[in-house]
Short mmCIF file of N, CA and C in Angstrom, two decimals:
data_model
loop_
_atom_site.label_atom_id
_atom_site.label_comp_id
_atom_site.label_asym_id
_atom_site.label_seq_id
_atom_site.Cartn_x
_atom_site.Cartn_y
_atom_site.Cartn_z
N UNK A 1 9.05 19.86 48.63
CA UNK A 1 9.74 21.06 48.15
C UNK A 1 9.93 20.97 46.63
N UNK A 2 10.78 21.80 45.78
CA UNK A 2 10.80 22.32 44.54
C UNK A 2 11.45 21.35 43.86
N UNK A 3 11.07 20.31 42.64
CA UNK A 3 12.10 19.50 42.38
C UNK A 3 13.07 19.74 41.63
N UNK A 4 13.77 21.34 41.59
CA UNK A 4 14.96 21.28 41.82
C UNK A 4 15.97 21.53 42.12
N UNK A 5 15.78 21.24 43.64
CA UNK A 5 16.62 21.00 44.78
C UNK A 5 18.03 20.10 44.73
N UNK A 6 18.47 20.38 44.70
CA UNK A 6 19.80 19.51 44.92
C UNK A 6 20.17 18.71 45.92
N UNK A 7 20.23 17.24 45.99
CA UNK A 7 20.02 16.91 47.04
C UNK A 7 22.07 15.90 46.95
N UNK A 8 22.15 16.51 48.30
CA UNK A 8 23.44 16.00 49.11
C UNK A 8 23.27 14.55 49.77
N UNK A 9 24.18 13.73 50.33
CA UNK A 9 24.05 13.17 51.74
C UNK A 9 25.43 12.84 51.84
N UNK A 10 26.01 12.45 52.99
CA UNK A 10 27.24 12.19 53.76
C UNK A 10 27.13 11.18 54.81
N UNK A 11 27.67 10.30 55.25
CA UNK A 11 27.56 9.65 56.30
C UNK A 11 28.91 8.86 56.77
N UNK A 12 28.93 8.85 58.24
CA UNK A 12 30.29 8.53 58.87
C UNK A 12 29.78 7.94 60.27
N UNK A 13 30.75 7.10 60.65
CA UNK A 13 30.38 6.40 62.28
C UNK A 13 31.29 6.79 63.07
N UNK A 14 30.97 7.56 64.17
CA UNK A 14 31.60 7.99 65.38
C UNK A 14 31.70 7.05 66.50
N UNK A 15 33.21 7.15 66.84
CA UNK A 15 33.50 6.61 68.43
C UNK A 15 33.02 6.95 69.55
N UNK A 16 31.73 7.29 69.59
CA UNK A 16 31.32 7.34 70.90
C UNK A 16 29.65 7.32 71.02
N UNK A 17 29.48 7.38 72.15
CA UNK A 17 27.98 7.42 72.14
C UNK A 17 26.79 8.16 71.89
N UNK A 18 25.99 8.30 71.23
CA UNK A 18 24.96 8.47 70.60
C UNK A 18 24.84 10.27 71.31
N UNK A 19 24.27 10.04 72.68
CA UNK A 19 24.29 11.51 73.51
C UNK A 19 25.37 12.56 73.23
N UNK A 20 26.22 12.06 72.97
CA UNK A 20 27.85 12.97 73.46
C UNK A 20 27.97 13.21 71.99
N UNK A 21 27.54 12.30 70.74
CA UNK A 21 27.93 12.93 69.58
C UNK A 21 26.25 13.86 69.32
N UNK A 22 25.37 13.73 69.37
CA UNK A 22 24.38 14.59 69.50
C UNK A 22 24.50 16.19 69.62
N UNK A 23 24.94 15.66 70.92
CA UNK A 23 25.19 17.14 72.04
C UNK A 23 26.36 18.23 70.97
N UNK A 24 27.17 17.31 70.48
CA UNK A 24 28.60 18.06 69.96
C UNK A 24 27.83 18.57 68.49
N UNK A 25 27.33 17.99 67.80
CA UNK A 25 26.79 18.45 66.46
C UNK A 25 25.93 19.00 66.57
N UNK A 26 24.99 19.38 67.38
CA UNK A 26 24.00 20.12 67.42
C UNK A 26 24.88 21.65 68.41
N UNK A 27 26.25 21.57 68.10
CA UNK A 27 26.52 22.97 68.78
C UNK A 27 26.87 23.68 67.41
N UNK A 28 26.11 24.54 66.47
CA UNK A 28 26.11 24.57 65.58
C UNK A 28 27.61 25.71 65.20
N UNK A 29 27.45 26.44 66.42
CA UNK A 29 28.38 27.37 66.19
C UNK A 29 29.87 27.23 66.36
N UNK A 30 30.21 25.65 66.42
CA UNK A 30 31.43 25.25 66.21
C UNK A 30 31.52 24.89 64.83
N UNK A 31 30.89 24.49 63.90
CA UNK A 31 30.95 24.18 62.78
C UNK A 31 31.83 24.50 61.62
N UNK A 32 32.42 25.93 61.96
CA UNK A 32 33.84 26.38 61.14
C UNK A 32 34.59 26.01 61.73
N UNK A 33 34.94 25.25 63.11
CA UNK A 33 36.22 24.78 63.44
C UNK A 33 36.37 23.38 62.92
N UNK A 34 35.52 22.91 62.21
CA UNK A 34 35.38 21.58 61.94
C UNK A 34 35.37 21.68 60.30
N UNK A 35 35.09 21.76 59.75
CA UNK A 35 34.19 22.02 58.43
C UNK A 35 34.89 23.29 57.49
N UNK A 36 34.97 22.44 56.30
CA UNK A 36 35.84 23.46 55.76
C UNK A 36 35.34 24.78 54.90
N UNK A 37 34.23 24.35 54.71
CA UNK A 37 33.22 25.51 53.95
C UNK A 37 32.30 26.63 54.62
N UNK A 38 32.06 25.96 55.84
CA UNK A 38 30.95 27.12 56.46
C UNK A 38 32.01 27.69 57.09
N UNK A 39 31.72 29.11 57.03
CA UNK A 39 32.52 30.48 57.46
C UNK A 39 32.04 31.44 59.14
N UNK A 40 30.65 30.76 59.07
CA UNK A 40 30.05 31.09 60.24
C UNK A 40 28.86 30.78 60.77
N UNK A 41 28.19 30.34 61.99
CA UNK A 41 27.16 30.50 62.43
C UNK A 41 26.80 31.10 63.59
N UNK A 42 25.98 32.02 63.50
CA UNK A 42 25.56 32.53 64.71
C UNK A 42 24.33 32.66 65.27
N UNK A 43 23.78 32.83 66.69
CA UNK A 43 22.54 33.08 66.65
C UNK A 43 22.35 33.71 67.26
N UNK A 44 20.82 33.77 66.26
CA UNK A 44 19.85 34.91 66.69
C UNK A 44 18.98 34.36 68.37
N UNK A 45 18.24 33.49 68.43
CA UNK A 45 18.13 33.26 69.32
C UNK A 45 18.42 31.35 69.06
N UNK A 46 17.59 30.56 70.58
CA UNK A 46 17.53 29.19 70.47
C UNK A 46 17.35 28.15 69.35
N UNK A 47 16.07 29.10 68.56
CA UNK A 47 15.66 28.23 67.63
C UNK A 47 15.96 29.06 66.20
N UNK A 48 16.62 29.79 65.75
CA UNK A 48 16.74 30.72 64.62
C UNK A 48 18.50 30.92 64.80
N UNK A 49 19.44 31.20 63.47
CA UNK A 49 20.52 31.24 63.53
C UNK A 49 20.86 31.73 61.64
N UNK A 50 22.26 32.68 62.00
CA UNK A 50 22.58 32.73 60.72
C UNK A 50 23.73 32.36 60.08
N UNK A 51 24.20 31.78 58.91
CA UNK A 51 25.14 31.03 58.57
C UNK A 51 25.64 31.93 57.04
N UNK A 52 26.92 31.38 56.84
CA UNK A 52 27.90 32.07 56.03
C UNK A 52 28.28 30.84 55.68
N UNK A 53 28.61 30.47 54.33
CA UNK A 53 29.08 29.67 53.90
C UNK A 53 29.69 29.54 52.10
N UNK A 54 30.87 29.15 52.17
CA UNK A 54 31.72 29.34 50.81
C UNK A 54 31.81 27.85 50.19
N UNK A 55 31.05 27.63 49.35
CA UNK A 55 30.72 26.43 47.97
C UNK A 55 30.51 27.11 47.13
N UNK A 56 31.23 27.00 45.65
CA UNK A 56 30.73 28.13 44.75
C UNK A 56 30.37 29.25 44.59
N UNK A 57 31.15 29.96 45.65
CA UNK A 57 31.04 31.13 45.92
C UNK A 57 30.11 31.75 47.41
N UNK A 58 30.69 32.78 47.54
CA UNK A 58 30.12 33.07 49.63
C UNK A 58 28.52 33.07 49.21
N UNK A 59 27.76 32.30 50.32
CA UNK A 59 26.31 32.22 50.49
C UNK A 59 25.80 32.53 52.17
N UNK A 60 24.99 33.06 51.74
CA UNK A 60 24.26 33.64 53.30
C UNK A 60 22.97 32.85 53.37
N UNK A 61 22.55 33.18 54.36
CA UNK A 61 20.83 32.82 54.95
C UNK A 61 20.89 32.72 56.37
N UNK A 62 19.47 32.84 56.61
CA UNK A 62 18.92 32.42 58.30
C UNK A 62 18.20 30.91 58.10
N UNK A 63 18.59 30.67 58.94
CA UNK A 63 17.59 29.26 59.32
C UNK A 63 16.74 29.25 60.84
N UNK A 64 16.17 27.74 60.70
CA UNK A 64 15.05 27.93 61.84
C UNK A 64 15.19 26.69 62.10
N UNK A 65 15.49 26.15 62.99
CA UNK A 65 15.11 24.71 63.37
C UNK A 65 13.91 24.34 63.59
N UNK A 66 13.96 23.24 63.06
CA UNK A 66 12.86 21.97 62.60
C UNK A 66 12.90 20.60 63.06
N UNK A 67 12.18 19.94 63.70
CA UNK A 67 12.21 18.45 63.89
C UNK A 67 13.10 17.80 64.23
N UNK A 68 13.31 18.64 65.72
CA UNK A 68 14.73 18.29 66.38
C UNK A 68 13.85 17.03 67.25
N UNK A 69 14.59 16.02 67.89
CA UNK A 69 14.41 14.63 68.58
C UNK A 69 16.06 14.36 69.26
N UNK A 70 15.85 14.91 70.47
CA UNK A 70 16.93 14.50 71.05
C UNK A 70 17.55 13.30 71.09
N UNK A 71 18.94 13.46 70.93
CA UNK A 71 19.98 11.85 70.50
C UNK A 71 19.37 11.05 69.06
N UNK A 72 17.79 11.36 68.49
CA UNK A 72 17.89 10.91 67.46
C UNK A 72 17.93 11.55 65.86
N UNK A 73 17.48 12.90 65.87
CA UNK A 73 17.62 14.16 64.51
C UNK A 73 17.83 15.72 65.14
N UNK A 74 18.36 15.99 64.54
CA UNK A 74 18.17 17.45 64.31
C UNK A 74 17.69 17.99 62.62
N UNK A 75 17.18 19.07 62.52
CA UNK A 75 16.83 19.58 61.08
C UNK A 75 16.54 21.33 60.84
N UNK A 76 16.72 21.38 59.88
CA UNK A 76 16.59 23.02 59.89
C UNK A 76 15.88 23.55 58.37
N UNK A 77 15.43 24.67 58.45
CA UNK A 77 14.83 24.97 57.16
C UNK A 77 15.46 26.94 57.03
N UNK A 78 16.06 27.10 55.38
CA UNK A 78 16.18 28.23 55.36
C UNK A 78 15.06 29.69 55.59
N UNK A 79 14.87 30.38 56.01
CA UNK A 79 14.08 31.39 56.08
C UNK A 79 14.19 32.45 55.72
N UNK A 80 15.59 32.92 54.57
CA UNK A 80 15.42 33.50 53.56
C UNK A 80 17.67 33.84 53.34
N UNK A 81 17.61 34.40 52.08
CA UNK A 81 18.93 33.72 51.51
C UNK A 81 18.96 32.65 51.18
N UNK A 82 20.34 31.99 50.36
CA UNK A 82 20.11 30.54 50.10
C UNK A 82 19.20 29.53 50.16
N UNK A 83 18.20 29.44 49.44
CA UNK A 83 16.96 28.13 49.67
C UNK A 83 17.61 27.06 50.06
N UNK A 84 17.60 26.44 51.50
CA UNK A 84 18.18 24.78 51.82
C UNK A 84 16.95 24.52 52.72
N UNK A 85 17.61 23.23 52.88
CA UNK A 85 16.75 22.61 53.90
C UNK A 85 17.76 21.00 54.42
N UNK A 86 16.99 20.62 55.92
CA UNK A 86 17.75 18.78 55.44
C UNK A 86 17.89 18.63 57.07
N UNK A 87 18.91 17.54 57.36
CA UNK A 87 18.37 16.94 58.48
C UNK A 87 19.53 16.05 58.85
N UNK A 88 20.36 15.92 60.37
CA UNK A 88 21.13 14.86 60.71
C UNK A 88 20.48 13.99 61.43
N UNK A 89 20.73 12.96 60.96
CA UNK A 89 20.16 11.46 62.13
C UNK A 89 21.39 11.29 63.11
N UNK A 90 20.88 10.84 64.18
CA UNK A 90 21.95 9.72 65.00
C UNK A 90 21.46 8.77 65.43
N UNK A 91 22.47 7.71 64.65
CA UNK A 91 21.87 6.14 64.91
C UNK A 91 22.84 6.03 66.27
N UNK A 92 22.62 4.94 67.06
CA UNK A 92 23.57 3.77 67.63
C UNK A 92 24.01 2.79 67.21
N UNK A 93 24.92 2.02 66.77
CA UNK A 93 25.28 0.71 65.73
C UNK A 93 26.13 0.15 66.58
N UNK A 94 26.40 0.43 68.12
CA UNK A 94 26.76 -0.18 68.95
C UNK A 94 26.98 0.45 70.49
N UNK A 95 27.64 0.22 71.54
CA UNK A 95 27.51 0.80 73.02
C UNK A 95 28.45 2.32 72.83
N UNK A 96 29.43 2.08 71.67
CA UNK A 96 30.37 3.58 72.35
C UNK A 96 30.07 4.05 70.30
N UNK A 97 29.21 3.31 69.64
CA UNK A 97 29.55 3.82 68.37
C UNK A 97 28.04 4.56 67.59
N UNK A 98 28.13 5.91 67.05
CA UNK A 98 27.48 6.31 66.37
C UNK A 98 27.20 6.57 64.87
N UNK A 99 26.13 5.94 64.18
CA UNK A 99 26.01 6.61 62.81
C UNK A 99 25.40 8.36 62.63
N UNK A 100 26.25 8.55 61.94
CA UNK A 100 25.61 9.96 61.88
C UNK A 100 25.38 10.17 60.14
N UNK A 101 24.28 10.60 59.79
CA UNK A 101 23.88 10.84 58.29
C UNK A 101 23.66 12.27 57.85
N UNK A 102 23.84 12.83 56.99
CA UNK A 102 23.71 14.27 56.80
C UNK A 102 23.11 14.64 55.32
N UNK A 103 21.65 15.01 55.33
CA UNK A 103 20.99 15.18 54.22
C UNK A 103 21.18 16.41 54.28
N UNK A 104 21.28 16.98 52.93
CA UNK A 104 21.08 18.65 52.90
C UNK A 104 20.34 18.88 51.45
N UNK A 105 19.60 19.34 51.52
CA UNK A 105 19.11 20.57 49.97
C UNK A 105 19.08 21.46 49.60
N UNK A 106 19.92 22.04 48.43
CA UNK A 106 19.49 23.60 48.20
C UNK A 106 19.06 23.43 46.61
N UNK A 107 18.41 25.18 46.87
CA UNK A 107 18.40 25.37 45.48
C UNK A 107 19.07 26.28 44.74
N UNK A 108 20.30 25.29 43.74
CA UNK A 108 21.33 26.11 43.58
C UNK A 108 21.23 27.66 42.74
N UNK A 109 21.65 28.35 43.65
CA UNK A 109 21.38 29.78 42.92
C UNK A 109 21.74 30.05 41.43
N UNK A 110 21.19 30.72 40.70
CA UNK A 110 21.41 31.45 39.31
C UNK A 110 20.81 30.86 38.51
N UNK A 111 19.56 30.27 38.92
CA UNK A 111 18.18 29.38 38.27
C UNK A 111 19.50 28.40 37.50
N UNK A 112 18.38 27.93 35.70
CA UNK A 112 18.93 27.16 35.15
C UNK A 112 21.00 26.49 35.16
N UNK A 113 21.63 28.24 35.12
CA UNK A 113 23.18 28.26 34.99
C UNK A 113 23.72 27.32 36.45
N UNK A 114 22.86 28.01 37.67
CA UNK A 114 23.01 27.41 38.75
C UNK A 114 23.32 25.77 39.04
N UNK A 115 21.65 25.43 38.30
CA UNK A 115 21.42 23.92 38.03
C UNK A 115 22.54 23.42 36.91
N UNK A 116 23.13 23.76 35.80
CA UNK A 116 24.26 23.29 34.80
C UNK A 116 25.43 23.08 36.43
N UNK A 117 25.97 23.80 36.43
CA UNK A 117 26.95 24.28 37.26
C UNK A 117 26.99 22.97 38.51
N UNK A 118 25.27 22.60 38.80
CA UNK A 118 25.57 21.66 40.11
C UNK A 118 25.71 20.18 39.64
N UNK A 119 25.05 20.23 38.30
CA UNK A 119 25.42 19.20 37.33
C UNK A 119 26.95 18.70 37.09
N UNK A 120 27.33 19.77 36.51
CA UNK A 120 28.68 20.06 36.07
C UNK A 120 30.13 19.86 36.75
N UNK A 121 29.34 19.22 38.03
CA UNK A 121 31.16 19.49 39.26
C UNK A 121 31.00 19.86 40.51
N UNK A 122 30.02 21.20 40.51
CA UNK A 122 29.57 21.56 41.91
C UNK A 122 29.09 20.69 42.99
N UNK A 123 28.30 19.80 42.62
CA UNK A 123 27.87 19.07 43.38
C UNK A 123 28.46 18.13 43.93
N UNK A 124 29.24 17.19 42.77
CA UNK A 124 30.12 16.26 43.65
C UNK A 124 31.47 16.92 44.57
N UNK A 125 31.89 18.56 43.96
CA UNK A 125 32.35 18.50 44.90
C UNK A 125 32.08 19.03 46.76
N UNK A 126 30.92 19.67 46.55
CA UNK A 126 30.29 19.60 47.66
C UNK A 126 29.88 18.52 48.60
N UNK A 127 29.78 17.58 47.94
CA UNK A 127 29.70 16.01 48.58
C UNK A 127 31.22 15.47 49.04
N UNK A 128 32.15 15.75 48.20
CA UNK A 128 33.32 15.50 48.64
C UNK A 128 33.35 16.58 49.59
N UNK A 129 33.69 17.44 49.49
CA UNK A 129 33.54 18.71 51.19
C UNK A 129 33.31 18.07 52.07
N UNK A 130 31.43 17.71 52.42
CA UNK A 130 30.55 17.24 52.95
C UNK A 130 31.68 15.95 53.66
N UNK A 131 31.55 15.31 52.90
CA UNK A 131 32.51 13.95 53.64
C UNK A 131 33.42 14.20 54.55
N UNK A 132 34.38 15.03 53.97
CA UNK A 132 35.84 15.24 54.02
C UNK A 132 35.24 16.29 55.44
N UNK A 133 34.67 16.76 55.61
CA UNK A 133 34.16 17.33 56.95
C UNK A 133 33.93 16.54 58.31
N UNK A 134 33.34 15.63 57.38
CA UNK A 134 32.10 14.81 58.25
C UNK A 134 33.61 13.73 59.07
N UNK A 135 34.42 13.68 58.22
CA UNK A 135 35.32 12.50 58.81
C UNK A 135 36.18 13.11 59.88
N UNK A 136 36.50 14.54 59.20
CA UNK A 136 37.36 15.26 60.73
C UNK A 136 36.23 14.97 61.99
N UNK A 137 35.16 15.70 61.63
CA UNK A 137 34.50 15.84 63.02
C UNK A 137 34.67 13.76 63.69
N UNK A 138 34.65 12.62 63.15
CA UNK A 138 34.86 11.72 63.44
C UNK A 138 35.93 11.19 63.77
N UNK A 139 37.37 11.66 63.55
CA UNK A 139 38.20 11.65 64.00
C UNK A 139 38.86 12.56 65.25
N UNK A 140 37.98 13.42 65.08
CA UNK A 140 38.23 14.70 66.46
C UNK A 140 37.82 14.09 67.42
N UNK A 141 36.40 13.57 67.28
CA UNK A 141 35.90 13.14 68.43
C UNK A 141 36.94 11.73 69.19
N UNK A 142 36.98 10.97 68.48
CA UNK A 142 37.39 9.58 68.50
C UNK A 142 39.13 10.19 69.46
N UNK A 143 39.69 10.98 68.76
CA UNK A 143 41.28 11.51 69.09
C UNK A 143 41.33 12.15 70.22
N UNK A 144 39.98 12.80 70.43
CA UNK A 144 39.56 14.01 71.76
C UNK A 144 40.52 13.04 73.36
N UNK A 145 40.92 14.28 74.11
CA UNK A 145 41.55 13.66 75.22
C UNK A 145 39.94 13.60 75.97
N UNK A 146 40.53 12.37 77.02
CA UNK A 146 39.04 12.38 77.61
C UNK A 146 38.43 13.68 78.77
N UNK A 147 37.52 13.90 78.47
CA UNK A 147 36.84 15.20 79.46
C UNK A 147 36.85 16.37 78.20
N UNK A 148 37.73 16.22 76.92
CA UNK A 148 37.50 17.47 76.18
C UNK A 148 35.99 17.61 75.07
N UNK A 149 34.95 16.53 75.55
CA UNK A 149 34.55 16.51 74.64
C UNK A 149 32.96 17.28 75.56
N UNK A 150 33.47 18.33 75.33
CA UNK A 150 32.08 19.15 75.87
C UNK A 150 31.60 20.52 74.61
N UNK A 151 30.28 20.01 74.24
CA UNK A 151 30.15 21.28 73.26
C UNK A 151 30.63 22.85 74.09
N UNK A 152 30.34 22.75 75.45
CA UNK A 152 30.27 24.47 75.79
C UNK A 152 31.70 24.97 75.92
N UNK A 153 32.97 24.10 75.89
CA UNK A 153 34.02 24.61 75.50
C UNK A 153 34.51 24.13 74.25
N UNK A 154 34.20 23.19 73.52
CA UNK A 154 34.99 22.59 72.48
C UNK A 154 36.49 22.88 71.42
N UNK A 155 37.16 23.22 72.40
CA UNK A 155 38.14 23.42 71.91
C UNK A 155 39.12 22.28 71.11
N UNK A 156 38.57 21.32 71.08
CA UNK A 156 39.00 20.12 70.59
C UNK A 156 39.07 20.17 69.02
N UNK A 157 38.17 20.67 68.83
CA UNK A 157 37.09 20.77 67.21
C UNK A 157 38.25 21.56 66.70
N UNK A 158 39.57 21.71 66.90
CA UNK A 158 39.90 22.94 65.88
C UNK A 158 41.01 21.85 64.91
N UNK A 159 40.87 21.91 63.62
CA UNK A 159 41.95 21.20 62.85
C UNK A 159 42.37 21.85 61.55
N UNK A 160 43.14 21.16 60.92
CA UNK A 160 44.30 22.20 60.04
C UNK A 160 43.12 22.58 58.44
N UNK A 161 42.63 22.05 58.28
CA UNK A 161 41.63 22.31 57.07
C UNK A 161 40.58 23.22 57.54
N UNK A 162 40.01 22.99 58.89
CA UNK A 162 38.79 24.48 59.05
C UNK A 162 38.53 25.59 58.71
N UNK A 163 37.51 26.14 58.50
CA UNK A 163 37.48 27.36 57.96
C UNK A 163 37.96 28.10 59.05
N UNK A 164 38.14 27.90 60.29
CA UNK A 164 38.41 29.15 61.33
C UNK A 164 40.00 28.66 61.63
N UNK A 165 41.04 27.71 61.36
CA UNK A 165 42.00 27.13 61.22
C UNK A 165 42.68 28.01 60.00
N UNK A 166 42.39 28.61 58.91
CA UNK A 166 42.74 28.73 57.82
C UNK A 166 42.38 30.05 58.24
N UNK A 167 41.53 30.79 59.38
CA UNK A 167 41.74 32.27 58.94
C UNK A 167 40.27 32.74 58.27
N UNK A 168 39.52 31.96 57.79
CA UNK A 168 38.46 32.41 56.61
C UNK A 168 36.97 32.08 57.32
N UNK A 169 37.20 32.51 58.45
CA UNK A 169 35.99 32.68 58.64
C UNK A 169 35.06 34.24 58.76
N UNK A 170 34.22 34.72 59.40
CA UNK A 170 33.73 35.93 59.61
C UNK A 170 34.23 36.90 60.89
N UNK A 171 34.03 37.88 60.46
CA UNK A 171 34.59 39.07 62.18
C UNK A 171 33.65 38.34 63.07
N UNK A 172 32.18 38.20 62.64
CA UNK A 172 31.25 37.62 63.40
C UNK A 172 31.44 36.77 64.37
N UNK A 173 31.97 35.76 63.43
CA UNK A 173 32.57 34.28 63.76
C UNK A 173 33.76 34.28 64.77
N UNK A 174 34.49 35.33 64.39
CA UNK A 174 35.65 34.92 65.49
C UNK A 174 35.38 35.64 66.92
N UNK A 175 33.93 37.19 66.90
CA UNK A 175 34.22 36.97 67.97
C UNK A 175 33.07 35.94 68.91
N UNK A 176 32.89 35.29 68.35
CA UNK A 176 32.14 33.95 69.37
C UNK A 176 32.88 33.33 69.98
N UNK A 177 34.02 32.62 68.97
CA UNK A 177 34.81 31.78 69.38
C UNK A 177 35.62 31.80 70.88
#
């Protein structure tokens, strides 16, 4: 891709096993109950979905999944709005414990000003986001009563920093929820 892309990563180890944290992160459309920046995802169908998301201001796009490997990646590529792209791993690093890694790329909008701007602050604090996300969803899981940890109800996922916790997500978004 374009070299210049902005490139993210995040990474955190989950209490549980490899399948069960898989299953939960690949339910994409919980992701504002977790996560403090994305505002929404929805989909279009299985493999196509559209996302809302507030870093430096509200950003749209569709994506398409890419180079999914059950229990070991998921990945996605934008297909128009926001140029991203990127990819979660799930390791095992033990019987009930998971690594989970989170690459992302975009290309930050408003050409050159864009690129100053991701230079400038944007970026690290999107990485701080990124983290600061990545650790709720690791502590949700880990805190989850047992039996709540099913993507098709996940009601577990909801905490005080979320974008759908705070109110700021989309009409879209809430009525999925």
């Amino acid at each position: 891709m374009a070299k210049n892309y902005a490139e993210h990563h995040a990474s955190v180890v989950v209490n549980a096993p490899v399948n069960q944290v898989y299953a939960l992160f690949s339910h994409f459309n919980d992701f504002p109950k977790f996560m403090s920046f994305v505002k929404e995802v929805t989909y279009y169908d299985n493999q196509n979905s559209h996302w809302v998301a507030d870093v430096a201001g509200r950003h749209e796009w569709d994506a398409t999944n890419e180079n999914w490997i059950e229990n070991q990646q998921i990945g996605w590529r934008s297909t128009n709005g926001l140029e991203n792209f990127g990819k979660v791993t799930f390791e095992p690093t033990g019987s009930n414990q998971t690594r989970v890694d989170v690459f992302l790329n975009y290309n930050p909008p408003a050409g050159p000003l864009g690129d100053a701007g991701e230079k400038l602050g944007v970026g690290s604090r999107f990485d701080n986001a990124l983290q600061h996300d990545l650790d709720h969803f690791a502590r949700m899981v880990q805190d989850a009563p047992a039996g709540a940890l099913d993507p098709n109800s996940s009601n577990y996922l909801f905490h005080g920093d979320s974008a759908a916790a705070k109110g700021s997500t989309t009409q879209r978004q809430n009525r999925t929820m």
